[in-house]
CSV table of C-alpha atoms and ligand atoms in Angstrom, one decimal:
chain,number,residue,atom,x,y,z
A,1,UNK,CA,10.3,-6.3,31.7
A,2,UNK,CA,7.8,-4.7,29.1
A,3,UNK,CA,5.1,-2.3,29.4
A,4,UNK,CA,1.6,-3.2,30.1
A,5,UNK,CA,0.5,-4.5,26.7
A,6,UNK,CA,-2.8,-2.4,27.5
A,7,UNK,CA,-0.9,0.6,27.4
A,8,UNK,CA,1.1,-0.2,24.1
A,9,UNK,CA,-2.2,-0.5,22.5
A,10,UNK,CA,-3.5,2.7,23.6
A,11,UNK,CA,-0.3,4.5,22.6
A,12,UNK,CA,-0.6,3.1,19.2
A,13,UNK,CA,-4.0,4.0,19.0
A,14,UNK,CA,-3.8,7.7,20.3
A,15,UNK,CA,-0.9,8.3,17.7
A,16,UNK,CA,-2.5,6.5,14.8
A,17,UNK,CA,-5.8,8.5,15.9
A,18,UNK,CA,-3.1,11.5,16.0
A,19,UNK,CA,-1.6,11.6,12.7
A,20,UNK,CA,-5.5,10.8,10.9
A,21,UNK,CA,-6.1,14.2,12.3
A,22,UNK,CA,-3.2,15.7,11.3
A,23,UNK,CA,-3.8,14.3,7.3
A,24,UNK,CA,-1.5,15.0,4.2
A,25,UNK,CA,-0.2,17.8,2.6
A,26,UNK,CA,0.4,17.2,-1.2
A,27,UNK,CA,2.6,19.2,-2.9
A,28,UNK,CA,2.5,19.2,-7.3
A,29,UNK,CA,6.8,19.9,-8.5
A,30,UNK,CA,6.7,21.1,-12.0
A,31,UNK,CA,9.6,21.9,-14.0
A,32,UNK,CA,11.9,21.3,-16.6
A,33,UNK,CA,14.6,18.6,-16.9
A,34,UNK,CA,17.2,19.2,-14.4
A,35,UNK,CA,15.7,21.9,-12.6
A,36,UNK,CA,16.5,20.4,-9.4
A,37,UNK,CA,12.2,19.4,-8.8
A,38,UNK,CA,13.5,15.9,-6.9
A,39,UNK,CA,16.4,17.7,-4.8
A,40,UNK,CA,14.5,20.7,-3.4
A,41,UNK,CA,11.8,18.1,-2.1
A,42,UNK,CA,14.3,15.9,-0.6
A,43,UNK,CA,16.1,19.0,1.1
A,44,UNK,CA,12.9,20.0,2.6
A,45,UNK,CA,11.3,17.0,3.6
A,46,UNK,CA,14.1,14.5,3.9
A,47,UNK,CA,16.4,11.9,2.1
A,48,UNK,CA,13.8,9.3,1.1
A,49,UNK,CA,10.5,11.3,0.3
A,50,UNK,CA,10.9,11.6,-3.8
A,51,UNK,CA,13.6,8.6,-4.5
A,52,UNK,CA,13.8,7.9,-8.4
A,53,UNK,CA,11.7,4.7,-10.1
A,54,UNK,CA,9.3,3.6,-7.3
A,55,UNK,CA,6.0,6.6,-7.0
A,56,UNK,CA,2.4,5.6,-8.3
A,57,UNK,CA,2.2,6.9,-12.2
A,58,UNK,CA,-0.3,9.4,-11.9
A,59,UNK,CA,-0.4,10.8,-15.3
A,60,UNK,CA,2.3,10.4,-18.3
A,61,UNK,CA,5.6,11.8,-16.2
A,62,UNK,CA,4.1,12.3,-13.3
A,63,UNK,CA,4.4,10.4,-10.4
A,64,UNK,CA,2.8,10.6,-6.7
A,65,UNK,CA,5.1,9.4,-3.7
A,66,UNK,CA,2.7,9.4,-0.4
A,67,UNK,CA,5.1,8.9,2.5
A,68,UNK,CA,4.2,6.2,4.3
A,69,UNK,CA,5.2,7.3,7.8
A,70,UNK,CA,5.1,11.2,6.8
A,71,UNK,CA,2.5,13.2,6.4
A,72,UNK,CA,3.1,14.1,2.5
A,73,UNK,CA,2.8,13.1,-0.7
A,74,UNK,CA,4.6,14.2,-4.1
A,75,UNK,CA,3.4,14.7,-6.9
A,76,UNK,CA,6.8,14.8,-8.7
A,77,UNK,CA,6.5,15.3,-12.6
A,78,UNK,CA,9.6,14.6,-15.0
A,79,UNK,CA,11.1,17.2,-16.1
A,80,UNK,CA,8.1,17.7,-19.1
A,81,UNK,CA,9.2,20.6,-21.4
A,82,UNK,CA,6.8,23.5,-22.2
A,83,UNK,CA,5.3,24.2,-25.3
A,84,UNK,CA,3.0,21.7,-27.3
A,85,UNK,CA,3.7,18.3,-25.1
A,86,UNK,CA,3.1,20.8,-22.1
A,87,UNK,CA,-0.7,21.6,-23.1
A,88,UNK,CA,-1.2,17.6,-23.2
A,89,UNK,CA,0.5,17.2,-19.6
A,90,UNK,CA,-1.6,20.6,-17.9
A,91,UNK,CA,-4.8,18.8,-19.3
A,92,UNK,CA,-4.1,15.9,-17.6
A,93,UNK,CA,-2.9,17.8,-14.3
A,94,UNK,CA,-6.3,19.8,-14.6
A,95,UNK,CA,-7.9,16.5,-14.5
A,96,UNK,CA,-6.7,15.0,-11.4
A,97,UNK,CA,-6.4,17.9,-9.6
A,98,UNK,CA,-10.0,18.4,-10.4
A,99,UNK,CA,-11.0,14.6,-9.5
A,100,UNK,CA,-9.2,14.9,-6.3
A,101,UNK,CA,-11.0,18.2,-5.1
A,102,UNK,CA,-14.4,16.2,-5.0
A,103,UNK,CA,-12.7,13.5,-2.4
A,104,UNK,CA,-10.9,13.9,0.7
A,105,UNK,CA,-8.7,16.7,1.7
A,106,UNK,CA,-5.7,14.9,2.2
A,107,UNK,CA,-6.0,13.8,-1.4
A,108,UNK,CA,-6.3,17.1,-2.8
A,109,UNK,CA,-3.1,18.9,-4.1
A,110,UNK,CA,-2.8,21.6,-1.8
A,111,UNK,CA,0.3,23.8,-3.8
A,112,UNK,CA,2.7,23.9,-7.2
A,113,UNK,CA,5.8,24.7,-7.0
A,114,UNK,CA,6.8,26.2,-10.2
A,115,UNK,CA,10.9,25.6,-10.7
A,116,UNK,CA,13.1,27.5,-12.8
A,117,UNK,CA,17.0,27.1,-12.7
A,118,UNK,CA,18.7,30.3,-12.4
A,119,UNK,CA,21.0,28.9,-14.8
A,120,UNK,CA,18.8,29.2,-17.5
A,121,UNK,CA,19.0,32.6,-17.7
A,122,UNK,CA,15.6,33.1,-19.1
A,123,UNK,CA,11.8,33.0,-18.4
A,124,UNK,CA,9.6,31.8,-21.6
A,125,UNK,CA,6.5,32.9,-22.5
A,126,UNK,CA,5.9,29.3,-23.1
A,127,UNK,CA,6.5,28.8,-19.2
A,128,UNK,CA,4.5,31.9,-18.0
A,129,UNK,CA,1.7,30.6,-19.8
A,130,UNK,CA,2.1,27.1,-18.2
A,131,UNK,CA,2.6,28.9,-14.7
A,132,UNK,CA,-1.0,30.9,-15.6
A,133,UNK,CA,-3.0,27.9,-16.2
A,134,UNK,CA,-1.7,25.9,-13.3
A,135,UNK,CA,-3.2,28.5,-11.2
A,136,UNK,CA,-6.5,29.0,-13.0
A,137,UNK,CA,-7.0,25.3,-11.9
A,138,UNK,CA,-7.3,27.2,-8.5
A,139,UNK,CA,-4.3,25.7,-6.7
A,140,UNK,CA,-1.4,28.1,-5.3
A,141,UNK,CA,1.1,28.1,-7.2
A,142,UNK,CA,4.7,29.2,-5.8
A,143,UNK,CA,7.9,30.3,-8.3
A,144,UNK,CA,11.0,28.9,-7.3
A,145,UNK,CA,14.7,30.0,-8.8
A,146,UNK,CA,16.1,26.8,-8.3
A,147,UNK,CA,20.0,26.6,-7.7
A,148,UNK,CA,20.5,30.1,-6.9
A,149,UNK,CA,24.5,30.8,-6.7
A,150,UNK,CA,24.9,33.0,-3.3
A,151,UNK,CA,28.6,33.6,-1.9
A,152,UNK,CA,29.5,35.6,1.2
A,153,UNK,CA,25.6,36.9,1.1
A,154,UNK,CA,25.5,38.2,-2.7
A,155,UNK,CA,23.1,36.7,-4.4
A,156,UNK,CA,24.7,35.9,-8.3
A,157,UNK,CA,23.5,39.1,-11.1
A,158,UNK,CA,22.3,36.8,-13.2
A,159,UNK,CA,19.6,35.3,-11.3
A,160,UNK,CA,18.7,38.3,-9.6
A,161,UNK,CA,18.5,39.6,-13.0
A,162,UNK,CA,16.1,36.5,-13.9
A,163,UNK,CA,14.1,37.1,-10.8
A,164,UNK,CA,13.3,40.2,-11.6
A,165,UNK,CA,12.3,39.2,-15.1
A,166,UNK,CA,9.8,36.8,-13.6
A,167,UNK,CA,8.5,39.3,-11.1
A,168,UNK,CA,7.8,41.9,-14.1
A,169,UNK,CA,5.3,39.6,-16.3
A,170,UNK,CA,3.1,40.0,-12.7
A,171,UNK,CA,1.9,36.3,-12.6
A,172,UNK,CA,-1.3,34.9,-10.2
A,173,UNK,CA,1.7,33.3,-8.2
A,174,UNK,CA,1.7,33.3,-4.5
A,175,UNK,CA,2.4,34.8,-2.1
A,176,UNK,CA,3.6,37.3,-4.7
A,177,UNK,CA,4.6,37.6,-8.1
A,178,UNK,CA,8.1,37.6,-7.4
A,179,UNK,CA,10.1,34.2,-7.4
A,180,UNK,CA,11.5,32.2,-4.1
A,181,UNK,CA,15.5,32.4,-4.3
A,182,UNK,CA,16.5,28.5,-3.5
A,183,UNK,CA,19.9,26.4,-3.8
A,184,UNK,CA,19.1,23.1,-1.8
A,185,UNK,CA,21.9,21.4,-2.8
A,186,UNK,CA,25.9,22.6,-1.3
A,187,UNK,CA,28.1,22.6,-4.2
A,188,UNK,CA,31.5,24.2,-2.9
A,189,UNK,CA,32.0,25.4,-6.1
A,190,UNK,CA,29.0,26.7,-7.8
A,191,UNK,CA,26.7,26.8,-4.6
A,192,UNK,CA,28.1,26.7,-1.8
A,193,UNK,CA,25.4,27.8,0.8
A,194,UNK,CA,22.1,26.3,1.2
A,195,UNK,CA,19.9,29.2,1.1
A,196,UNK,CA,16.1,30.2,0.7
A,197,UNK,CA,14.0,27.1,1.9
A,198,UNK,CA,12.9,28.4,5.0
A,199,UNK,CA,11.6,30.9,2.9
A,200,UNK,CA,9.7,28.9,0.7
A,201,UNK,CA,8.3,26.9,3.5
A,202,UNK,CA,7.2,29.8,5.3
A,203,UNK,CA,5.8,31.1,2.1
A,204,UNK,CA,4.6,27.9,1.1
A,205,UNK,CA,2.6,27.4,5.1
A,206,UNK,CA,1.0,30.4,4.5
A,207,UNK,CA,-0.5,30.1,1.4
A,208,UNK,CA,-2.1,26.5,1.6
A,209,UNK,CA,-5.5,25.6,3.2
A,210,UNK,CA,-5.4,25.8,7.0
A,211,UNK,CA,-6.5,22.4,7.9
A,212,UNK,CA,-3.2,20.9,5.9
A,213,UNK,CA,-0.9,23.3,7.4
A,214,UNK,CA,-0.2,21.3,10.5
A,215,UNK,CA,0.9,17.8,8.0
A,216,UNK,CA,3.1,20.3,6.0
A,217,UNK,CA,4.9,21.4,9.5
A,218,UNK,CA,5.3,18.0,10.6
A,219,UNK,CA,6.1,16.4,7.3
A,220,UNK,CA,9.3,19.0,7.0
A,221,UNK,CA,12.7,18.6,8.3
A,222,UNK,CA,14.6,21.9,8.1
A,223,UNK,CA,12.1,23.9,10.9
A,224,UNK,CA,11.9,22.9,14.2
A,225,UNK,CA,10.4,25.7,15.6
A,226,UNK,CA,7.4,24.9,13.9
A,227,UNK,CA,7.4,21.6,15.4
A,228,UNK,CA,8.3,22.5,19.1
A,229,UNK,CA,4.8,25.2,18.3
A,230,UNK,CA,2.6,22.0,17.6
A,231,UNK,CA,4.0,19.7,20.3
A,232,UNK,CA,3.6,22.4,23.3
A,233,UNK,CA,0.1,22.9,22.3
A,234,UNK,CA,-0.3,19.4,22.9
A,235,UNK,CA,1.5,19.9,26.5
A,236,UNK,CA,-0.8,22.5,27.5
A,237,UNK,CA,-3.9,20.5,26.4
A,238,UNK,CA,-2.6,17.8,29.1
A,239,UNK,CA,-1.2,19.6,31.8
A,240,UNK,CA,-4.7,21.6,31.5
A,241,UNK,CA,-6.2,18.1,31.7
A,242,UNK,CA,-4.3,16.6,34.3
A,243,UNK,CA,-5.0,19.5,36.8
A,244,UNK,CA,-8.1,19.0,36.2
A,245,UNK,CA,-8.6,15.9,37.1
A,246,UNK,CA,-6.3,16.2,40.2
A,247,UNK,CA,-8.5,19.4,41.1
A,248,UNK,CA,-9.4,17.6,44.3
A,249,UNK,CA,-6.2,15.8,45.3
A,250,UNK,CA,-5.7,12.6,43.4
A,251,UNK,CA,-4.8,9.3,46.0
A,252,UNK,CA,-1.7,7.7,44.0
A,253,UNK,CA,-4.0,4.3,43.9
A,254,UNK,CA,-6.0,6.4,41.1
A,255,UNK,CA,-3.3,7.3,39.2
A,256,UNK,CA,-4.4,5.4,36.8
A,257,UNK,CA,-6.8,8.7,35.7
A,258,UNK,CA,-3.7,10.6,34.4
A,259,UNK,CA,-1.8,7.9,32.3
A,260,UNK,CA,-4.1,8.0,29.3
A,261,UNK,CA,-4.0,11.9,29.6
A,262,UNK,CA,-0.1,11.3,29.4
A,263,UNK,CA,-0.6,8.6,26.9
A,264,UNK,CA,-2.3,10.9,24.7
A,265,UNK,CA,0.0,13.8,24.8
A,266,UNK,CA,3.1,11.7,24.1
A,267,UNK,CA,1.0,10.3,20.6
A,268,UNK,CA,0.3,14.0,19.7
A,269,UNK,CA,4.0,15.1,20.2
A,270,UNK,CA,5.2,12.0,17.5
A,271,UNK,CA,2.3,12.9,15.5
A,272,UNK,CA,3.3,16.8,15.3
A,273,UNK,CA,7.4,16.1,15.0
A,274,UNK,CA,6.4,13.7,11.9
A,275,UNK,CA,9.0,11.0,13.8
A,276,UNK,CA,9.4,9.0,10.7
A,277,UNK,CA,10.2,6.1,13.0
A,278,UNK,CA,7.8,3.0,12.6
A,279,UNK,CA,5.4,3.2,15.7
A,280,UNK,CA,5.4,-0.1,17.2
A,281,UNK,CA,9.3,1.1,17.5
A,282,UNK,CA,8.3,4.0,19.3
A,283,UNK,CA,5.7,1.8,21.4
A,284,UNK,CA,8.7,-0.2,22.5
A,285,UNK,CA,11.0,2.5,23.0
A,286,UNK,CA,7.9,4.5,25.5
A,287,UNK,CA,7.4,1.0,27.2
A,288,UNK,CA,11.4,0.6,28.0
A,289,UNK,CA,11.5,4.2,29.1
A,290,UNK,CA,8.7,4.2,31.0
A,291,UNK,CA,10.1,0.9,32.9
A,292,UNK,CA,13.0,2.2,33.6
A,293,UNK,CA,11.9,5.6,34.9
A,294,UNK,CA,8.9,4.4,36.8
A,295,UNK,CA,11.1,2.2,38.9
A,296,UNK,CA,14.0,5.3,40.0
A,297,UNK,CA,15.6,7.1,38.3
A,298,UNK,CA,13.5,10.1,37.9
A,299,UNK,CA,11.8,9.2,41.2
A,300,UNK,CA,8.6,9.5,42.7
A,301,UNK,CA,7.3,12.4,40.9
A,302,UNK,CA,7.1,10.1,38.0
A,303,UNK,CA,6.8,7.1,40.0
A,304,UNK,CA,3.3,8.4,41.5
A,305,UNK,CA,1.7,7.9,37.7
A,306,UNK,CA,3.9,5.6,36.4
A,307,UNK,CA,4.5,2.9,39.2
A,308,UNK,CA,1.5,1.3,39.2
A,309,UNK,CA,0.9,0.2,35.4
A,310,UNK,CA,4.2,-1.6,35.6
A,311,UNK,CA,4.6,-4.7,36.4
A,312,UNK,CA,7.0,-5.7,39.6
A,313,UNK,CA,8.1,-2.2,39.9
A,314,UNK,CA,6.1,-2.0,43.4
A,315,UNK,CA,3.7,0.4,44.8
A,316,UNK,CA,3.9,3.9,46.2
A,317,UNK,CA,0.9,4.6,48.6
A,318,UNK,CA,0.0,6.7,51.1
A,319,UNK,CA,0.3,9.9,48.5
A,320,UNK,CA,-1.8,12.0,47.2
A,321,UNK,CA,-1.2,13.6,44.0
A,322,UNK,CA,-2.3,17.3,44.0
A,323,UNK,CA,-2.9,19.3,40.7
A,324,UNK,CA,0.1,21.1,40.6
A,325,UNK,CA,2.0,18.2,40.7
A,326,UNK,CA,0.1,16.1,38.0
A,327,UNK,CA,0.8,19.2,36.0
A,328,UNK,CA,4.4,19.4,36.4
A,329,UNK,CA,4.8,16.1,35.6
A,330,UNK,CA,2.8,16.0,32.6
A,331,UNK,CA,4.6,19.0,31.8
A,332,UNK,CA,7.9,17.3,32.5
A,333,UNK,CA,7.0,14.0,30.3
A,334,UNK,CA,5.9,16.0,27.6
A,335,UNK,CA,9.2,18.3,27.0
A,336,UNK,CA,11.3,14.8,28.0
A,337,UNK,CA,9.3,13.2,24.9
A,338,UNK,CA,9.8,16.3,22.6
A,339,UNK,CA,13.5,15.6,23.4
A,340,UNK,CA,13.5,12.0,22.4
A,341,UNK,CA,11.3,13.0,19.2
A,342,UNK,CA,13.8,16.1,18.1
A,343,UNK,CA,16.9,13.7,18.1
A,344,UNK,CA,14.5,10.7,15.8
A,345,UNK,CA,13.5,14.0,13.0
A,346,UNK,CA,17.3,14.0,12.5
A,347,UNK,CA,18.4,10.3,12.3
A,348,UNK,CA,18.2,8.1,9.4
A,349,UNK,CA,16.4,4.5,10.3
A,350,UNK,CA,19.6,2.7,11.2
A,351,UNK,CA,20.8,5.4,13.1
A,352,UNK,CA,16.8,5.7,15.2
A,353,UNK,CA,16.6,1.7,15.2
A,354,UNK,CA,20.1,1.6,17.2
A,355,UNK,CA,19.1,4.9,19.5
A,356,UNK,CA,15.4,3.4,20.3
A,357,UNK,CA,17.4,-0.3,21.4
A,358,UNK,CA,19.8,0.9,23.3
A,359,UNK,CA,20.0,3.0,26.3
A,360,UNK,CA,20.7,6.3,25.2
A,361,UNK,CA,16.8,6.3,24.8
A,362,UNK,CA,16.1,6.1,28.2
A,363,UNK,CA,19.0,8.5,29.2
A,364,UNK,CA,17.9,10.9,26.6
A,365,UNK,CA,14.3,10.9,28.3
A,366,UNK,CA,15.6,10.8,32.0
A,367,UNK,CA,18.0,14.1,31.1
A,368,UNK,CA,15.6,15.7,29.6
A,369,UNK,CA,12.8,15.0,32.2
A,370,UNK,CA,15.4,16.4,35.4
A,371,UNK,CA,16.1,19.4,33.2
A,372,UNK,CA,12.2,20.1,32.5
A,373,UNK,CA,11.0,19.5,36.2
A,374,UNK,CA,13.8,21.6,37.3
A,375,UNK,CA,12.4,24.2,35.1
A,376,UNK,CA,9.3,23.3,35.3
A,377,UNK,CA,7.9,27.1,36.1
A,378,UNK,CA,9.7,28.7,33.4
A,379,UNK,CA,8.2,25.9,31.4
A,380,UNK,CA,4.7,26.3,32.3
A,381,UNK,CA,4.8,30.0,31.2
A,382,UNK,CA,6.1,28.9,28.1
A,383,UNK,CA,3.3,26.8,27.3
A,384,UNK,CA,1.0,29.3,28.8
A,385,UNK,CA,2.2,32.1,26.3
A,386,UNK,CA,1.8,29.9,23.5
A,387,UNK,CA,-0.9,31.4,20.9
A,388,UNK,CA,-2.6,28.9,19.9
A,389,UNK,CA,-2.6,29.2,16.1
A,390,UNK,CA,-4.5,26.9,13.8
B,401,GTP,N1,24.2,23.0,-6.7
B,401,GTP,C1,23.0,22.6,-6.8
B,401,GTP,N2,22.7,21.5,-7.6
B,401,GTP,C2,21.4,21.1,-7.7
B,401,GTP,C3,20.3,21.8,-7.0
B,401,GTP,N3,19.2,21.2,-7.4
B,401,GTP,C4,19.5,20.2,-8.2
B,401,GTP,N4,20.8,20.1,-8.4
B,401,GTP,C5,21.5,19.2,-9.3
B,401,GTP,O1,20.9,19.2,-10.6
B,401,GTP,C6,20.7,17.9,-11.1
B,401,GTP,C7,19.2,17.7,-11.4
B,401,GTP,O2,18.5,17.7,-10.2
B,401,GTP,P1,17.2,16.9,-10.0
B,401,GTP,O3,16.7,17.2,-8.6
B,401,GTP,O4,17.3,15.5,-10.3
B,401,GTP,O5,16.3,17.6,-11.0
B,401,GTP,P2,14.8,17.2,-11.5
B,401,GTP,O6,14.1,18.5,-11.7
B,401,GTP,O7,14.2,16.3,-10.5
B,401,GTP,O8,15.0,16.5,-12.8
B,401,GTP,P3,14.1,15.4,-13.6
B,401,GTP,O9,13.6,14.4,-12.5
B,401,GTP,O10,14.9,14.9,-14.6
B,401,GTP,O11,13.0,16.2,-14.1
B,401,GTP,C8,21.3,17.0,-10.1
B,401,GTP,O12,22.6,16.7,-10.5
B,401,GTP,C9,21.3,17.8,-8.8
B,401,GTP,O13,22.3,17.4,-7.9
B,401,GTP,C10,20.7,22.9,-6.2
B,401,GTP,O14,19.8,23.5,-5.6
B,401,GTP,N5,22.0,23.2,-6.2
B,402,MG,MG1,13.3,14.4,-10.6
């Protein structure tokens, strides 16, 4: 049995109509050779975001890799040295960064990230010079200490030595002058704690354009939190919207009024986790769950909205469906879908493509929807107290 074909369509147009809203954040790596550019942007936003040999040449060593199912694009330069060959490469960069600030906003480059590897033991002037005209082109620029040795919570003398060095020339870098501390890559031997990329997301969130800030939270992989922020405020924007339309008590033959409501949140909870998941997967997965659920297992409370857009599954009549109810359950769908869209963020393709086709889909959802409508009070002030933010 499959969804109502009607209903796959809308899903895939609420969440394509979901992530054009949420755009593209578009991040500039500069660096030398080896500084660890490809790694840090791989440890933040995921295995597969800057892979070697396959980007758009933008300019002469620098490449731009726009995610096709995340909301971000790289702009990963190769390792260019500083000095003479680095004038020729920051007149190019000035260029398209310039270009792209007349056109749209997801085009624009919306932050540097300046690398140095605490290895290297010392700052050029050569490189504070190339850091000081990166941000007279009016983009933010961020200084990371890349590969930052930190055992048992001491950060290594040398680098904090070299941060300090960097800090002290007082460079137009943001949010301070002082560098961001980063290993992104375990090494038991040199590095063996990832350390420092929460920090230079935060720092990184706060210092780009508003209106990008929600691509750059879904487009990450190492904060949830800032995910679960996005995808509540798209639970309280449907339970809102559900009780209103049940305000005078809804008979279950009109159902029908809260499904796209539903429908809609679901696409803005994918859109905000940045599921990386092809959609017309996701489609399927919603349709199989939705099946399943609508015919028992979670029972009438679901049933009353669900039942009647599936085919053979039967009708439930002779209810009406009051607004605290078509709240709850909107509630309940939506923190049941966050929980299905938490487990995709941390699965490769194989691993989402077998967990979407099998049943652990449907129990995940099914759990996670008993557990929600259980708590749904608790829940409801949760969603309640969340600020909304930008
Ligand atoms: N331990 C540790 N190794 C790192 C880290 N970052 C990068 N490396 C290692 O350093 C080497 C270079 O890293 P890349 O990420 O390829 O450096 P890059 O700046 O992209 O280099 P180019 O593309 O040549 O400009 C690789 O062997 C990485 O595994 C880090 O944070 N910690
Ligand atoms: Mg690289």
């Amino acid at each position: 049995m499959a969804l109502d074909p009607r209903w796959a369509e809308e899903f895939q147009r609420r969440f394509d109509e979901e992530r054009h809203k949420i755009g593209r954040f578009n991040i500039l790596v500069c660096g030398k050779t080896g500084s660890g550019k490809s790694t840090l942007i791989n440890a933040i936003f995921g295995a597969d975001v800057a892979p070697t040999g396959n980007g758009v040449p933008v300019t002469l060593g620098t490449e731009y890799f726009a995610h096709p199912r995340l909301p971000v694009g790289v702009f990963d330069t190769q390792g260019f040295e500083t000095g003479e060959a680095g004038d020729r490469i920051l007149d190019r960069l000035d260029a398209e960064i310039t270009s792209r600030r007349a056109g749209p906003v997801s085009e624009q480059v919306h932050a540097v990230w300046y690398l140095v590897r605490s290895g290297d033991r010392r700052f050029e002037d050569s490189q504070a010079g190339f850091v000081r005209r990166l941000a007279e082109m009016g983009v933010p620029v961020l200084t990371v200490l890349s590969q930052v040795p930190v055992r048992d919570g001491h950060i290594h003398p040398d680098a904090v030595e070299l941060a300090a060095a960097i800090e002290s020339r007082g460079l137009p870098t943001r949010p301070t002058p002082a560098p961001i501390l980063t290993n992104a890559r375990v090494d038991p031997w040199v590095t063996p704690e990832l350390h420092g990329l929460h920090q230079l997301l935060d720092a990184t969130a706060e210092v780009i354009p508003a209106s990008v800030r929600a691509a750059l939270e879904a487009a990450q992989r190492i904060d949830l939190q800032r995910k679960r922020r996005r995808a509540r405020l798209a639970i309280r924007t449907a339970t809102t919207a559900a009780a209103g339309t049940c305000a005078v008590p809804l008979p279950i033959a009109d159902a029908a009024a809260l499904f796209p409501i539903q429908m809609g949140m679901l696409a803005a909870i994918s859109a905000a986790y940045g599921v990386p998941t092809p959609s017309s997967r996701l489609v399927q997965a919603f349709g199989s769950i939705m099946v399943a659920t609508g015919a028992s297992t979670v029972g009438r409370y679901l049933a009353g909205t669900i039942v009647k857009f599936v085919p053979g599954a039967g009708a439930v009549t002779g209810y009406v469906i009051k607004a605290s109810v078509a709240s709850s359950v909107t509630l309940a769908m939506g923190y049941a879908w966050m929980a299905v869209n938490e487990r995709l963020v941390g699965m490769t393709e194989e691993e989402a493509s077998a967990f979407l086709s099998s049943d652990a889909v449907k129990t995940a959802f099914v759990d996670a929807f008993k557990s929600a409508w259980a708590e749904r009070k608790r829940l409801g002030k949760e969603i309640e107290d969340q600020a909304p933010g930008d």
